[in-house]
mmCIF file of C-alpha atoms in Angstrom:
data_model
loop_
_atom_site.group_PDB
_atom_site.id
_atom_site.type_symbol
_atom_site.label_atom_id
_atom_site.label_comp_id
_atom_site.label_asym_id
_atom_site.label_seq_id
_atom_site.Cartn_x
_atom_site.Cartn_y
_atom_site.Cartn_z
ATOM 1 C CA GLN A 1 214.794 103.079 99.892
ATOM 2 C CA GLU A 2 213.212 100.365 97.401
ATOM 3 C CA PHE A 3 217.141 99.144 97.805
ATOM 4 C CA LEU A 4 216.632 98.366 101.610
ATOM 5 C CA ILE A 5 212.896 97.459 101.083
ATOM 6 C CA LYS A 6 214.572 94.462 98.967
ATOM 7 C CA GLY A 7 216.933 93.443 101.289
ATOM 8 C CA VAL A 8 214.560 93.170 103.577
ATOM 9 C CA HIS A 9 211.992 91.263 102.408
ATOM 10 C CA GLU A 10 214.862 88.907 100.849
ATOM 11 C CA ARG A 11 216.242 88.195 104.314
ATOM 12 C CA TYR A 12 212.639 87.292 105.750
ATOM 13 C CA GLN A 13 212.771 84.475 102.845
ATOM 14 C CA LEU A 14 216.653 83.684 103.495
ATOM 15 C CA GLY A 15 215.289 82.769 107.000
ATOM 16 C CA LEU A 16 212.153 81.362 106.512
ATOM 17 C CA TYR A 17 214.154 78.844 103.521
ATOM 18 C CA TYR A 18 216.771 77.487 105.859
ATOM 19 C CA GLY A 19 214.810 78.070 108.433
ATOM 20 C CA SER A 20 212.650 74.954 107.459
ATOM 21 C CA MET A 21 215.557 72.711 105.947
ATOM 22 C CA LEU A 22 217.917 73.701 109.726
ATOM 23 C CA PHE A 23 214.526 72.465 111.296
ATOM 24 C CA ILE A 24 213.565 69.781 109.315
ATOM 25 C CA ILE A 25 217.117 68.486 109.821
ATOM 26 C CA ILE A 26 217.204 68.968 113.769
ATOM 27 C CA PHE A 27 213.585 67.447 113.526
ATOM 28 C CA HIS A 28 215.004 63.802 112.203
ATOM 29 C CA ILE A 29 217.836 64.060 114.376
ATOM 30 C CA PHE A 30 215.667 63.375 117.222
ATOM 31 C CA LEU A 31 213.520 60.921 114.856
ATOM 32 C CA TYR A 32 216.210 59.162 113.935
ATOM 33 C CA TYR A 33 217.843 58.973 117.728
ATOM 34 C CA LYS A 34 213.853 57.693 118.636
ATOM 35 C CA LEU A 35 213.751 55.027 115.305
ATOM 36 C CA ARG A 36 217.251 54.009 114.374
ATOM 37 C CA ASP A 37 216.197 54.206 110.767
ATOM 38 C CA ASN A 38 219.051 54.728 107.737
ATOM 39 C CA SER A 39 216.628 56.661 105.463
ATOM 40 C CA LEU A 40 216.745 59.325 108.137
ATOM 41 C CA VAL A 41 220.190 59.727 107.786
ATOM 42 C CA TRP A 42 220.079 59.684 104.174
ATOM 43 C CA TYR A 43 216.843 62.593 103.930
ATOM 44 C CA MET A 44 218.710 64.430 106.498
ATOM 45 C CA LEU A 45 222.129 65.093 104.295
ATOM 46 C CA TYR A 46 219.916 64.961 101.751
ATOM 47 C CA ILE A 47 218.332 68.286 102.731
ATOM 48 C CA LEU A 48 222.536 69.236 104.047
ATOM 49 C CA GLY A 49 223.262 69.669 100.457
ATOM 50 C CA VAL A 50 220.888 70.997 99.003
ATOM 51 C CA ALA A 51 220.924 73.752 101.863
ATOM 52 C CA GLY A 52 224.473 74.451 101.503
ATOM 53 C CA PHE A 53 223.709 74.518 97.371
ATOM 54 C CA GLN A 54 222.194 77.455 98.389
ATOM 55 C CA LEU A 55 224.083 78.754 101.063
ATOM 56 C CA GLY A 56 227.078 78.869 98.444
ATOM 57 C CA GLN A 57 225.087 80.109 95.760
ATOM 58 C CA ASP A 58 223.899 83.004 97.539
ATOM 59 C CA GLY A 59 227.010 84.186 99.099
ATOM 60 C CA PHE A 60 226.867 83.266 102.636
ATOM 61 C CA ILE A 61 229.431 80.486 102.874
ATOM 62 C CA PRO A 62 232.693 83.055 101.619
ATOM 63 C CA LYS A 63 231.022 85.482 103.663
ATOM 64 C CA TYR A 64 230.385 83.940 107.403
ATOM 65 C CA ILE A 65 231.430 80.408 107.380
ATOM 66 C CA LEU A 66 234.663 80.413 105.034
ATOM 67 C CA PRO A 67 235.411 83.994 104.713
ATOM 68 C CA GLU A 68 239.199 83.338 105.124
ATOM 69 C CA LEU A 69 239.101 80.214 102.611
ATOM 70 C CA PRO A 70 237.319 80.213 99.564
ATOM 71 C CA TRP A 71 239.080 77.930 97.313
ATOM 72 C CA LEU A 72 237.274 76.102 99.778
ATOM 73 C CA GLY A 73 234.342 77.563 99.184
ATOM 74 C CA ASN A 74 233.508 77.209 95.914
ATOM 75 C CA ARG A 75 234.798 72.996 95.968
ATOM 76 C CA MET A 76 232.040 73.310 99.040
ATOM 77 C CA LEU A 77 229.505 74.685 97.032
ATOM 78 C CA ILE A 78 230.239 72.092 94.101
ATOM 79 C CA MET A 79 230.427 69.109 96.840
ATOM 80 C CA PHE A 80 226.953 69.396 98.302
ATOM 81 C CA VAL A 81 225.778 68.913 94.770
ATOM 82 C CA TYR A 82 227.304 65.193 95.109
ATOM 83 C CA LEU A 83 225.991 64.787 98.614
ATOM 84 C CA SER A 84 222.713 65.903 97.513
ATOM 85 C CA SER A 85 222.567 63.461 94.727
ATOM 86 C CA ILE A 86 224.338 60.477 95.903
ATOM 87 C CA ALA A 87 221.802 61.300 99.239
ATOM 88 C CA LEU A 88 218.976 61.142 97.555
ATOM 89 C CA ILE A 89 219.886 58.083 95.342
ATOM 90 C CA ARG A 90 220.733 55.617 98.755
ATOM 91 C CA PHE A 91 217.675 57.490 99.997
ATOM 92 C CA LEU A 92 215.511 55.909 96.916
ATOM 93 C CA GLN A 93 217.203 52.400 97.570
ATOM 94 C CA ILE A 94 216.106 52.532 101.120
ATOM 95 C CA TYR A 95 212.942 54.177 100.783
ATOM 96 C CA VAL A 96 211.950 51.508 98.629
ATOM 97 C CA ASN A 97 214.225 49.477 98.739
ATOM 98 C CA THR A 98 214.428 49.162 95.356
ATOM 99 C CA LYS A 99 217.382 45.748 96.377
ATOM 100 C CA GLU A 100 213.931 43.834 96.238
ATOM 101 C CA ILE A 101 211.672 45.180 94.034
ATOM 102 C CA ILE A 102 213.810 46.231 90.999
ATOM 103 C CA PRO A 103 216.921 44.384 91.629
ATOM 104 C CA LYS A 104 219.112 44.937 88.466
ATOM 105 C CA TYR A 105 217.810 49.478 88.510
ATOM 106 C CA HIS A 106 219.446 48.916 91.815
ATOM 107 C CA LYS A 107 222.441 47.605 90.598
ATOM 108 C CA VAL A 108 222.660 50.368 87.765
ATOM 109 C CA LEU A 109 221.998 53.078 91.485
ATOM 110 C CA LEU A 110 224.772 51.684 93.236
ATOM 111 C CA TYR A 111 226.923 52.247 90.075
ATOM 112 C CA MET A 112 226.074 56.106 90.467
ATOM 113 C CA TYR A 113 225.926 56.153 93.943
ATOM 114 C CA ARG A 114 230.141 54.386 94.194
ATOM 115 C CA ILE A 115 230.813 57.045 91.644
ATOM 116 C CA GLY A 116 229.244 60.048 92.988
ATOM 117 C CA PHE A 117 231.842 59.715 96.373
ATOM 118 C CA VAL A 118 234.377 59.503 94.396
ATOM 119 C CA LEU A 119 233.218 63.423 92.743
ATOM 120 C CA ILE A 120 233.197 64.200 96.213
ATOM 121 C CA GLY A 121 236.721 63.763 96.752
ATOM 122 C CA ALA A 122 237.301 65.105 93.721
ATOM 123 C CA CYS A 123 236.397 68.419 94.532
ATOM 124 C CA PHE A 124 239.396 69.064 97.041
ATOM 125 C CA LEU A 125 241.965 67.624 94.355
ATOM 126 C CA PRO A 126 243.703 70.543 92.359
ATOM 127 C CA ASN A 127 243.002 72.407 90.038
ATOM 128 C CA GLU A 128 243.657 71.717 86.651
ATOM 129 C CA ILE A 129 241.059 68.293 87.661
ATOM 130 C CA PHE A 130 238.418 70.419 90.166
ATOM 131 C CA VAL A 131 237.782 72.232 86.663
ATOM 132 C CA TYR A 132 235.840 69.563 84.863
ATOM 133 C CA VAL A 133 234.382 67.846 88.731
ATOM 134 C CA PHE A 134 232.910 71.311 88.443
ATOM 135 C CA LEU A 135 231.469 70.997 84.200
ATOM 136 C CA LEU A 136 230.600 67.667 85.178
ATOM 137 C CA ALA A 137 228.160 69.166 87.736
ATOM 138 C CA ASN A 138 226.134 70.495 86.023
ATOM 139 C CA ILE A 139 225.599 67.308 83.898
ATOM 140 C CA TRP A 140 225.076 64.311 86.680
ATOM 141 C CA SER A 141 222.507 66.456 88.356
ATOM 142 C CA PRO A 142 220.308 66.016 85.792
ATOM 143 C CA ILE A 143 221.191 62.837 84.821
ATOM 144 C CA CYS A 144 221.069 62.165 88.650
ATOM 145 C CA THR A 145 217.204 63.316 88.604
ATOM 146 C CA LEU A 146 216.160 61.713 85.025
ATOM 147 C CA ALA A 147 217.702 58.215 87.180
ATOM 148 C CA LEU A 148 216.052 58.725 90.200
ATOM 149 C CA ILE A 149 212.792 59.905 88.559
ATOM 150 C CA ILE A 150 213.016 56.386 85.982
ATOM 151 C CA GLY A 151 213.966 54.147 89.660
ATOM 152 C CA ALA A 152 210.911 55.881 90.926
ATOM 153 C CA VAL A 153 208.875 54.489 88.074
ATOM 154 C CA LEU A 154 210.096 50.942 88.554
ATOM 155 C CA ALA A 155 209.014 51.060 91.744
ATOM 156 C CA PHE A 156 205.714 52.182 91.116
ATOM 157 C CA LYS A 157 203.777 48.435 89.897
ATOM 158 C CA ASN A 158 205.385 47.088 94.113
ATOM 159 C CA GLU A 159 205.338 50.267 95.883
ATOM 160 C CA PRO A 160 202.517 52.416 94.283
ATOM 161 C CA VAL A 161 202.293 54.336 97.693
ATOM 162 C CA LEU A 162 206.149 55.285 98.291
ATOM 163 C CA SER A 163 206.845 56.018 94.512
ATOM 164 C CA ARG A 164 204.031 58.192 94.437
ATOM 165 C CA TYR A 165 205.333 60.847 96.718
ATOM 166 C CA PHE A 166 208.732 59.975 95.211
ATOM 167 C CA ILE A 167 207.667 61.006 92.329
ATOM 168 C CA VAL A 168 205.454 64.615 93.593
ATOM 169 C CA ALA A 169 208.626 65.193 95.513
ATOM 170 C CA PHE A 170 210.950 65.104 91.927
ATOM 171 C CA LEU A 171 207.814 67.222 90.499
ATOM 172 C CA PHE A 172 207.850 69.960 93.369
ATOM 173 C CA LEU A 173 212.192 70.209 91.783
ATOM 174 C CA ILE A 174 211.176 70.518 88.516
ATOM 175 C CA VAL A 175 208.679 72.976 88.739
ATOM 176 C CA GLY A 176 211.156 75.104 91.276
ATOM 177 C CA ILE A 177 214.219 74.394 88.245
ATOM 178 C CA ALA A 178 211.404 76.170 85.550
ATOM 179 C CA LEU A 179 210.841 78.929 87.304
ATOM 180 C CA ALA A 180 214.293 79.389 88.141
ATOM 181 C CA ALA A 181 215.301 78.923 85.163
ATOM 182 C CA MET A 182 212.840 81.629 83.618
ATOM 183 C CA LYS A 183 214.676 84.256 85.258
ATOM 184 C CA SER A 184 217.063 83.250 82.184
ATOM 185 C CA PHE A 185 214.779 84.575 79.799
ATOM 186 C CA GLY A 186 213.921 87.812 81.264
ATOM 187 C CA PHE A 187 211.233 86.144 82.826
ATOM 188 C CA SER A 188 212.188 88.333 86.819
ATOM 189 C CA THR A 189 209.466 87.661 89.132
ATOM 190 C CA GLY A 190 209.112 87.200 92.733
ATOM 191 C CA LEU A 191 208.525 82.584 91.800
ATOM 192 C CA SER A 192 211.131 83.250 89.514
ATOM 193 C CA GLU A 193 213.714 84.826 91.321
ATOM 194 C CA HIS A 194 212.881 81.957 94.599
ATOM 195 C CA GLY A 195 212.128 79.652 92.186
ATOM 196 C CA PHE A 196 214.935 76.473 92.727
ATOM 197 C CA LYS A 197 214.499 77.621 96.909
ATOM 198 C CA ILE A 198 210.671 76.999 96.638
ATOM 199 C CA GLY A 199 210.737 73.504 94.935
ATOM 200 C CA ALA A 200 213.513 72.310 96.897
ATOM 201 C CA SER A 201 211.103 73.633 100.013
ATOM 202 C CA GLY A 202 207.676 71.588 98.288
ATOM 203 C CA GLU A 203 209.919 68.623 97.648
ATOM 204 C CA ALA A 204 211.650 67.947 101.632
ATOM 205 C CA ILE A 205 208.018 68.381 102.868
ATOM 206 C CA ILE A 206 206.636 65.852 100.625
ATOM 207 C CA LEU A 207 209.549 63.603 101.306
ATOM 208 C CA ALA A 208 209.339 64.117 104.993
ATOM 209 C CA PHE A 209 205.583 63.102 104.464
ATOM 210 C CA ALA A 210 206.688 60.148 103.241
ATOM 211 C CA LEU A 211 208.290 59.249 105.663
ATOM 212 C CA ALA A 212 206.017 59.282 107.962
ATOM 213 C CA VAL A 213 203.729 57.700 105.492
ATOM 214 C CA ARG A 214 206.390 54.793 105.130
ATOM 215 C CA PHE A 215 206.514 54.618 109.112
ATOM 216 C CA LYS A 216 203.401 54.078 108.726
ATOM 217 C CA MET A 217 203.166 51.314 106.370
ATOM 218 C CA ILE A 218 205.909 49.521 108.597
ATOM 219 C CA ASP A 219 204.623 49.431 111.571
ATOM 220 C CA GLU A 220 201.380 48.687 109.881
ATOM 221 C CA LYS A 221 203.088 45.702 108.414
ATOM 222 C CA THR A 222 204.812 44.878 111.946
ATOM 223 C CA GLN A 223 201.694 44.865 113.499
ATOM 224 C CA GLU A 224 200.852 42.283 110.931
ATOM 225 C CA LEU A 225 202.931 40.117 111.444
ATOM 226 C CA ALA A 226 202.318 39.797 114.926
ATOM 227 C CA LEU A 227 199.527 39.721 114.597
ATOM 228 C CA THR A 228 200.032 36.698 112.066
ATOM 229 C CA HIS A 229 202.814 35.289 114.457
ATOM 230 C CA LEU A 230 200.347 35.029 117.890
ATOM 231 C CA ARG A 231 197.755 33.780 115.492
ATOM 232 C CA ASN A 232 200.674 30.679 114.176
ATOM 233 C CA LEU A 233 201.569 29.580 118.200
ATOM 234 C CA ASN A 234 198.172 30.180 119.029
ATOM 235 C CA GLU A 235 197.226 27.634 116.075
ATOM 236 C CA LEU A 236 200.529 25.551 117.186
ATOM 237 C CA LYS A 237 199.783 25.823 121.519
ATOM 238 C CA ASP A 238 196.245 24.631 120.326
ATOM 239 C CA GLU A 239 198.259 21.875 117.986
ATOM 240 C CA TYR A 240 200.833 20.890 120.681
ATOM 241 C CA ASN A 241 197.442 21.734 124.052
ATOM 242 C CA ALA A 242 195.740 18.906 121.291
ATOM 243 C CA GLN A 243 198.068 15.934 121.321
ATOM 244 C CA LEU A 244 198.847 16.640 125.091
ATOM 245 C CA GLU A 245 195.437 15.837 126.182
ATOM 246 C CA ASP A 246 195.748 12.855 123.598
ATOM 247 C CA LYS A 247 199.116 11.573 125.015
ATOM 248 C CA VAL A 248 197.961 12.107 128.580
ATOM 249 C CA LYS A 249 194.308 9.828 127.471
ATOM 250 C CA ASP A 250 197.104 7.584 126.500
ATOM 251 C CA ARG A 251 198.761 8.014 129.662
ATOM 252 C CA THR A 252 195.838 7.873 131.824
ATOM 253 C CA ALA A 253 194.746 4.795 130.110
ATOM 254 C CA GLN A 254 197.808 2.917 130.662
ATOM 255 C CA LEU A 255 197.908 3.698 134.075
ATOM 256 C CA GLN A 256 194.310 3.147 134.495
ATOM 257 C CA LYS A 257 195.109 -0.961 132.908
ATOM 258 C CA THR A 258 198.192 -1.164 135.246
ATOM 259 C CA ASN A 259 196.391 0.191 138.496
ATOM 260 C CA ASN A 260 193.449 -2.539 137.635
ATOM 261 C CA ASP A 261 196.522 -5.151 137.525
ATOM 262 C CA ILE A 262 197.424 -4.395 140.686
ATOM 263 C CA LYS A 263 194.670 -4.488 142.260
ATOM 264 C CA ASP A 264 193.238 -7.872 140.639
ATOM 265 C CA SER A 265 196.768 -9.176 141.788
ATOM 266 C CA ILE A 266 195.982 -7.438 145.412
ATOM 267 C CA ARG A 267 192.311 -9.042 145.239
ATOM 268 C CA TYR A 268 193.749 -12.054 145.106
ATOM 269 C CA ALA A 269 196.122 -11.640 147.408
ATOM 270 C CA LYS A 270 193.258 -10.836 149.436
ATOM 271 C CA ARG A 271 191.778 -14.210 149.326
ATOM 272 C CA ILE A 272 194.823 -16.593 149.819
ATOM 273 C CA GLN A 273 195.065 -13.624 152.943
ATOM 274 C CA THR A 274 191.685 -14.898 154.188
ATOM 275 C CA SER A 275 191.729 -18.444 153.246
ATOM 276 C CA LEU A 276 194.793 -19.013 155.898
ATOM 277 C CA LEU A 277 192.644 -16.749 158.224
ATOM 278 C CA PRO A 278 190.197 -19.682 161.170
ATOM 279 C CA GLU A 279 186.336 -19.785 160.193
ATOM 280 C CA GLU A 280 184.694 -17.469 162.283
ATOM 281 C CA GLN A 281 182.005 -20.056 163.495
ATOM 282 C CA SER A 282 184.249 -21.951 165.213
ATOM 283 C CA LEU A 283 184.881 -19.002 166.886
ATOM 284 C CA TYR A 284 181.246 -18.998 167.741
ATOM 285 C CA LYS A 285 180.490 -22.091 168.604
ATOM 286 C CA GLU A 286 182.732 -21.501 171.874
ATOM 287 C CA PHE A 287 181.558 -18.322 172.502
ATOM 288 C CA GLU A 288 178.558 -17.707 171.504
ATOM 289 C CA GLU A 289 178.001 -13.525 172.411
ATOM 290 C CA SER A 290 181.243 -12.873 170.082
ATOM 291 C CA PHE A 291 182.020 -11.017 166.481
ATOM 292 C CA ILE A 292 185.013 -10.062 164.664
ATOM 293 C CA TYR A 293 185.547 -7.372 162.533
ATOM 294 C CA TYR A 294 188.225 -7.117 160.618
ATOM 295 C CA ARG A 295 188.078 -4.266 158.078
ATOM 296 C CA PRO A 296 191.602 -4.628 155.897
ATOM 297 C CA LYS A 297 192.926 -0.734 155.302
ATOM 298 C CA ASP A 298 193.793 -0.953 151.979
ATOM 299 C CA ILE A 299 192.732 -4.718 150.372
ATOM 300 C CA VAL A 300 195.219 -6.723 152.321
ATOM 301 C CA SER A 301 195.374 -6.449 155.727
ATOM 302 C CA GLY A 302 198.236 -6.009 158.130
ATOM 303 C CA ASP A 303 196.842 -7.400 161.243
ATOM 304 C CA PHE A 304 195.573 -11.107 161.790
ATOM 305 C CA TYR A 305 192.978 -12.662 164.254
ATOM 306 C CA TRP A 306 193.590 -16.110 165.650
ATOM 307 C CA HIS A 307 191.797 -18.501 167.788
ATOM 308 C CA ASP A 308 192.085 -22.364 168.277
ATOM 309 C CA ARG A 309 191.609 -24.769 171.243
ATOM 310 C CA VAL A 310 194.692 -26.287 172.309
ATOM 311 C CA ASN A 311 195.076 -28.638 174.937
ATOM 312 C CA GLY A 312 191.701 -28.276 176.441
ATOM 313 C CA SER A 313 191.452 -23.747 176.580
ATOM 314 C CA MET A 314 190.794 -21.289 174.197
ATOM 315 C CA ILE A 315 193.505 -19.589 172.908
ATOM 316 C CA VAL A 316 192.228 -16.382 171.000
ATOM 317 C CA ALA A 317 194.441 -13.503 169.286
ATOM 318 C CA ALA A 318 194.633 -10.640 167.843
ATOM 319 C CA VAL A 319 197.446 -9.249 166.012
ATOM 320 C CA ASP A 320 199.024 -6.267 164.225
ATOM 321 C CA CYS A 321 201.401 -6.447 162.004
ATOM 322 C CA THR A 322 204.161 -4.115 161.312
ATOM 323 C CA GLY A 323 203.391 -1.982 158.343
ATOM 324 C CA HIS A 324 200.739 -1.576 155.946
ATOM 325 C CA GLY A 325 199.126 -2.363 152.727
ATOM 326 C CA VAL A 326 201.355 -5.617 150.828
ATOM 327 C CA PRO A 327 203.611 -5.250 153.521
ATOM 328 C CA GLY A 328 202.175 -5.260 156.174
ATOM 329 C CA ALA A 329 200.162 -8.665 154.562
ATOM 330 C CA PHE A 330 203.155 -10.335 153.944
ATOM 331 C CA MET A 331 203.840 -9.769 157.307
ATOM 332 C CA SER A 332 200.398 -10.821 159.221
ATOM 333 C CA MET A 333 200.779 -14.103 156.564
ATOM 334 C CA LEU A 334 203.985 -14.962 158.602
ATOM 335 C CA GLY A 335 202.952 -14.273 161.675
#
């Protein structure tokens, strides 16, 4: 009965752990579909690697997933160790942008990342080589953990907020590993039984929260850049408007001068045109009750009047010429 009760409790605990891991992966798949950020991909691969390793440790891979291929299950167990390490290395590189803020150490992480890929491939080589790959995993994991913590500490100066979350997440994992190690020294409790799972779950949750903080910071930076860009555009617009206004003023002044020159010429032409018209007084002498109504439309006129005594007769003419303005004035002078 005690054994059965313990089994039920363990199933609930494992269900909660693997269910939360599955939920994290599915949630971030939808998040990646929305944001298209590569850090989400590597975070999901890290969670997959940790969960896959635990599935192998708990015996679920050979029991439920690969019951007919135990040799592949053994190799996948070690493959998940290397997958989680390289995924977390790549996640850190993107998360705090190590290429920009710690370029020298970025190269170190890049070499480790590439070595990790080679070791993943080596997991599926013959047994003679796999034995060494298996043994190397026990050294590789702590080396990667140390390298990642060093990277987060080095990045702390330029990215204190993001690095802080990464360091705290690893502290959770280290505490979980320490709890699990207590079992080896005879301190078997509920915490030590599931120490690694507790540490891994805490780390996964903190890293998920760290991603949310990162996206918030990116959004704020994007908004700040957009505002700066908008301010620059407004400044350029004001500068352009000022330049345009100056050009308009210059052009207006030029047009005004040109207009005045043209009008001065036309006014002078009017004087010439008026000088050719007969004097009004000579008409008034002939016809006392008479008047001349002469109002040019465009300074110079396309009409003209004329009168003179010819062979004893008084001839009076009011002539409308073809055209208006200057062309009409030329016609009137011809008339």
